[in-house]
mmCIF file of C-alpha atoms in Angstrom:
data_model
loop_
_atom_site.group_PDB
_atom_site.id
_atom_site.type_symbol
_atom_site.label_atom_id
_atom_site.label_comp_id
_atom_site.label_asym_id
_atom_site.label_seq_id
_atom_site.Cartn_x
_atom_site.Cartn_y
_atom_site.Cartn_z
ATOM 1 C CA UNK A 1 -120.346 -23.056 74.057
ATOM 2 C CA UNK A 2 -121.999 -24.494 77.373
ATOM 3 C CA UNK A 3 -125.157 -22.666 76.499
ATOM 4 C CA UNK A 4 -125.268 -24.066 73.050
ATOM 5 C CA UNK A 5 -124.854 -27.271 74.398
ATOM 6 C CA UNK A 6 -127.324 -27.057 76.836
ATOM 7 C CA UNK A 7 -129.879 -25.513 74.117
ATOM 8 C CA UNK A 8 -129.294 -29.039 72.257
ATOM 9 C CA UNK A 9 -129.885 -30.773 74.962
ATOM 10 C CA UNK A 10 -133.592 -29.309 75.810
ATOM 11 C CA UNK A 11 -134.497 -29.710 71.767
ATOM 12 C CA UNK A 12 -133.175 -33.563 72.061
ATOM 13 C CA UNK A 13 -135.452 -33.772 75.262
ATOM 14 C CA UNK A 14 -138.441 -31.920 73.617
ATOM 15 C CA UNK A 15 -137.957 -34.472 70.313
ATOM 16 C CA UNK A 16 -137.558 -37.208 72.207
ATOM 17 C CA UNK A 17 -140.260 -36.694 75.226
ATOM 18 C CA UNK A 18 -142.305 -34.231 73.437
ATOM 19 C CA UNK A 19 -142.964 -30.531 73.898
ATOM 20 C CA UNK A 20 -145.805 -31.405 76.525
ATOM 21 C CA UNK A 21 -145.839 -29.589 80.365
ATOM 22 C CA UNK A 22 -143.475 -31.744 82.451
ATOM 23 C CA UNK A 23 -146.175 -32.977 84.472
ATOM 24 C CA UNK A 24 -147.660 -35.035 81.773
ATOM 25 C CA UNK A 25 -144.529 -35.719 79.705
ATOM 26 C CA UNK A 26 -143.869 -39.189 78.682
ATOM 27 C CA UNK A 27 -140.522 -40.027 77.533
ATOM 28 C CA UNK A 28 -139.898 -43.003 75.105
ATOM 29 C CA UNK A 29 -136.762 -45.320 75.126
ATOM 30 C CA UNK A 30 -134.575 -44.712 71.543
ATOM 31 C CA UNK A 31 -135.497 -48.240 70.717
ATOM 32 C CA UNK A 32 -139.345 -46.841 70.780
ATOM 33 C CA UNK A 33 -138.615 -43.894 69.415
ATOM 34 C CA UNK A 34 -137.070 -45.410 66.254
ATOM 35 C CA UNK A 35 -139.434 -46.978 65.971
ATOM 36 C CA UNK A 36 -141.934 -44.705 66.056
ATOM 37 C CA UNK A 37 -140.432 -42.605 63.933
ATOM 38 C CA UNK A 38 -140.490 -45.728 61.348
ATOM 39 C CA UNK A 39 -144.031 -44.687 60.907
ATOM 40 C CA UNK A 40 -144.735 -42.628 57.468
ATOM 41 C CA UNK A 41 -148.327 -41.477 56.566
ATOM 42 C CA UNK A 42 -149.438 -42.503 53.351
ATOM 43 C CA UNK A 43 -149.228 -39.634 50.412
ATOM 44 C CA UNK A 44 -151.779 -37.033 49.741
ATOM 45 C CA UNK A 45 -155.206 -38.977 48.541
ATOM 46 C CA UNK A 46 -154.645 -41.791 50.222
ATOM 47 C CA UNK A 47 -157.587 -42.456 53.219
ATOM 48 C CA UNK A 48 -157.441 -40.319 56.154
ATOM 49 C CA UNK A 49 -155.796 -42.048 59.708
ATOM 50 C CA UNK A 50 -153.515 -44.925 57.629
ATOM 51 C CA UNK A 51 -150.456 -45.473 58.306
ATOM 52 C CA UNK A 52 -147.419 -47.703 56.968
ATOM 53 C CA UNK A 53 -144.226 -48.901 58.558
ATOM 54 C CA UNK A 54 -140.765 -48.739 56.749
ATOM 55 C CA UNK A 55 -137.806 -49.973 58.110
ATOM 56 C CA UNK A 56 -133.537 -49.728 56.635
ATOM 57 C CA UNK A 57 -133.676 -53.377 56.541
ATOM 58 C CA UNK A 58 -137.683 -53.495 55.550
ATOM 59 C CA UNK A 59 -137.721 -56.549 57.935
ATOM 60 C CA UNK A 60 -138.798 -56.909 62.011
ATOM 61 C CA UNK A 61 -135.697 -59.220 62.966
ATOM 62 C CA UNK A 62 -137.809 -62.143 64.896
ATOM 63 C CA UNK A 63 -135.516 -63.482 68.167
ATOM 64 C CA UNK A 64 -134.536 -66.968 67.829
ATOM 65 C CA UNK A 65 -137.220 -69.793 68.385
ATOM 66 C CA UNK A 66 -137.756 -73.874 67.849
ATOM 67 C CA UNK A 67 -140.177 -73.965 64.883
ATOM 68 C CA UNK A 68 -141.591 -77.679 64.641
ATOM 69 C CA UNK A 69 -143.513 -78.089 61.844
ATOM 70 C CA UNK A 70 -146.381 -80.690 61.442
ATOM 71 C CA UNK A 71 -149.046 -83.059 58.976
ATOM 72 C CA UNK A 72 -150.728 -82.839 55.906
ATOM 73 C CA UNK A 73 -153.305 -79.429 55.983
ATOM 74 C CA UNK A 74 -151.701 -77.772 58.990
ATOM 75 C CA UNK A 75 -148.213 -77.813 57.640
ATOM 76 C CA UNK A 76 -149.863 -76.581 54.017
ATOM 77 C CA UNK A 77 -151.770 -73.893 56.268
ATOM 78 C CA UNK A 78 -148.354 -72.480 57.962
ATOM 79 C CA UNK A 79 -146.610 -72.800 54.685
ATOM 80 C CA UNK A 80 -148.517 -70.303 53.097
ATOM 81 C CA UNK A 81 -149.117 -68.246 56.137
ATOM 82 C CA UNK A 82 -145.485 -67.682 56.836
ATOM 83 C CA UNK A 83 -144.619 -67.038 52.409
ATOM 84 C CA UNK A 84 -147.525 -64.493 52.619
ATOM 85 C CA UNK A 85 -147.712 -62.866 55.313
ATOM 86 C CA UNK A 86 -144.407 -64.041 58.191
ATOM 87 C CA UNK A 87 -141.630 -64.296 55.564
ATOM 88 C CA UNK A 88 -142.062 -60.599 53.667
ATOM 89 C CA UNK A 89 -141.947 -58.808 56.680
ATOM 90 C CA UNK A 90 -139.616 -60.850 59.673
ATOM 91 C CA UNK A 91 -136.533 -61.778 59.586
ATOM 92 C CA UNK A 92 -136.703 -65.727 60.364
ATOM 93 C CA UNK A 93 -132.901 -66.256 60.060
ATOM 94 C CA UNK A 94 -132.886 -67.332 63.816
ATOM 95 C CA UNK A 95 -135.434 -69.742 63.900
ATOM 96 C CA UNK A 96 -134.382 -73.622 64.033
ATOM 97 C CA UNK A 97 -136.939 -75.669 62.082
ATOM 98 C CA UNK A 98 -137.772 -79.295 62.640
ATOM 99 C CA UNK A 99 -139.680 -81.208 60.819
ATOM 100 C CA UNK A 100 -141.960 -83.797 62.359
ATOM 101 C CA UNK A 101 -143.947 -85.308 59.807
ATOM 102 C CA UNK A 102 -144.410 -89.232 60.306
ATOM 103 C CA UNK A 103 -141.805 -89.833 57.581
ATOM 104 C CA UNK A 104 -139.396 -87.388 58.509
ATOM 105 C CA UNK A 105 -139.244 -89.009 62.168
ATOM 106 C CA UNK A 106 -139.560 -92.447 60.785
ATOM 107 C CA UNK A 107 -136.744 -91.670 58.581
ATOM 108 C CA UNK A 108 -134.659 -90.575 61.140
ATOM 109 C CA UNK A 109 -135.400 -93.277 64.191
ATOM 110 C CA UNK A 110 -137.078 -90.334 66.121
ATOM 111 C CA UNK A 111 -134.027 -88.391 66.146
ATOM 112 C CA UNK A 112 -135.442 -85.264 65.270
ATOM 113 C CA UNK A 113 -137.879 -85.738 67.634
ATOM 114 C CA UNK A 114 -135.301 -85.216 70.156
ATOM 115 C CA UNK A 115 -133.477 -82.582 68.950
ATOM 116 C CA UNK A 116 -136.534 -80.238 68.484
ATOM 117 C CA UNK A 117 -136.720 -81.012 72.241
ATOM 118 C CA UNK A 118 -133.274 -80.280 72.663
ATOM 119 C CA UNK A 119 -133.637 -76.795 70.831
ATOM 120 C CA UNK A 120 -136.505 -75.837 72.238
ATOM 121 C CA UNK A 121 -135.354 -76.191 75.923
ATOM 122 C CA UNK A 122 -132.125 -74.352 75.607
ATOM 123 C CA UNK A 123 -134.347 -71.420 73.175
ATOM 124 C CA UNK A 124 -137.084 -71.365 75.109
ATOM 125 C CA UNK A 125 -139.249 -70.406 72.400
ATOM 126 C CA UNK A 126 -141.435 -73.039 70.299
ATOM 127 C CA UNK A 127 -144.028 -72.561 67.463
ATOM 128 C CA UNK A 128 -145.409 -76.173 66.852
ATOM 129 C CA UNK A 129 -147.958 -77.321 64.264
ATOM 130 C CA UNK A 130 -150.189 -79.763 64.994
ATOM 131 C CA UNK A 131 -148.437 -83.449 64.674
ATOM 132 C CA UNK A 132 -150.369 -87.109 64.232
ATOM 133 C CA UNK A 133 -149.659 -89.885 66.117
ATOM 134 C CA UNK A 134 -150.013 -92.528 63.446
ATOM 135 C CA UNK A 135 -152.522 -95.354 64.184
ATOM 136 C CA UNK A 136 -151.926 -99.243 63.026
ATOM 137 C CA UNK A 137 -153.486 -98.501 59.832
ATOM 138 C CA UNK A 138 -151.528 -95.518 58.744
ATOM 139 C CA UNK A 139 -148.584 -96.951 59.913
ATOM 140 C CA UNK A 140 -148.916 -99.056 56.747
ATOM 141 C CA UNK A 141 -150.730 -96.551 54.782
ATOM 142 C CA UNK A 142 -147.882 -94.468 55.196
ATOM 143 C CA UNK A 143 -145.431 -97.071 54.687
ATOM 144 C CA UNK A 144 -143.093 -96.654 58.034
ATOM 145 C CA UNK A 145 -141.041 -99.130 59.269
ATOM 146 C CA UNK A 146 -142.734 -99.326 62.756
ATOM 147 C CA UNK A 147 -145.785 -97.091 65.263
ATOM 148 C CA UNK A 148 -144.192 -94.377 66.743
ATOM 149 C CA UNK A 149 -145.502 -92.605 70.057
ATOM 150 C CA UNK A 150 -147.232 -88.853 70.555
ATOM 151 C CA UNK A 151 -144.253 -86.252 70.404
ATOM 152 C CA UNK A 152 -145.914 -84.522 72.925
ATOM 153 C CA UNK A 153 -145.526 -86.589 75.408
ATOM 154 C CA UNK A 154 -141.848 -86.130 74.438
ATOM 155 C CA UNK A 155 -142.032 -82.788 74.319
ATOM 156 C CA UNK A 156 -143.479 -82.088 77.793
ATOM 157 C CA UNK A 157 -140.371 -84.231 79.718
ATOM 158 C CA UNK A 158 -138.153 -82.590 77.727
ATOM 159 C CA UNK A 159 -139.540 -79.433 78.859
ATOM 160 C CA UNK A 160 -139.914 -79.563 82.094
ATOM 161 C CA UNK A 161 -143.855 -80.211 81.793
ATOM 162 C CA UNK A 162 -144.436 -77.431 80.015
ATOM 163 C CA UNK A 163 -148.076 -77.680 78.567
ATOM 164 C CA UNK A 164 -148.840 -77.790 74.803
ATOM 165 C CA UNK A 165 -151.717 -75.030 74.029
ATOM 166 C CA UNK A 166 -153.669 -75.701 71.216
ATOM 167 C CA UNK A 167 -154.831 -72.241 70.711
ATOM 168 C CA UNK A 168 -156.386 -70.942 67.620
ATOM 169 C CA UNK A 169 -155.040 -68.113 65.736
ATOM 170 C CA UNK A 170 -157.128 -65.296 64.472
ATOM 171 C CA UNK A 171 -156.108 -63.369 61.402
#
């Protein structure tokens, strides 16, 4: 019975770290090896060196973040982005959205303003799209009730001074 054990115990080890001399074995966490054993060639015909991921639940679950959504092109941009290629794939359920569109926050005195802040300091984990600060003329173009000031500004005090990065992302 011990032996039989023990022979389960050196095939585990061998699946798990590979049957490779012990001086260049590399074991992987279960976590990694799940998910590399997620990974499924493609069927016979298909091109040579592709792979595909399945999952059980056919979705990465995404940890919880602030997701502060912006104006006009960008937040048209991100919509899309996130149905096509985000939302099919990642489980969003975590994420806290905010929306920060001139109206919104003119609709709601700046109050959502400051709970984005308030979510994104105790997740510490923000996405934000690009935001206008509206200028004298779009204040009436846009019909709000009165100029409101940068969120970022906002944003960084409420954050510690934390900077904003305005990186691009490459698809």
């Amino acid at each position: 019975r011990a032996q039989a054990s023990l022979a389960k115990e050196r095939h585990t080890a061998q699946l798990r770290c590979g049957a490779v001399p012990s001086a260049v074995r590399v074991c992987f966490p279960t976590r990694a090896l799940t998910m590399l054993s997620s990974l499924r060639s493609l069927p016979r015909g298909a091109p040579r060196g592709l792979w595909i991921r399945t999952f059980a639940s056919n979705k990465i679950p995404a940890p919880p973040m602030t997701y502060i959504s912006g104006e006009e092109m960008s937040w048209y941009t991100m919509k899309i982005i996130r149905e096509k290629w985000v939302e099919p794939f990642i489980d969003t359920s975590q994420w806290e959205y905010f929306d920060l569109s001139c109206k919104h926050r003119d609709d709601s005195d700046d109050k959502v303003l400051h709970e984005a802040v308030a979510s994104g300091f105790r997740l510490g984990a923000i996405f934000k799209e690009p935001t206008i600060t509206p200028s004298a003329e779009q204040v009436k173009q846009f019909g709000l009730k009165k100029p409101r000031g940068s969120p970022n500004g906002a944003m960084r005090r409420g954050w510690n001074g934390i900077t904003i990065s305005r990186d691009t992302i490459h698809i």
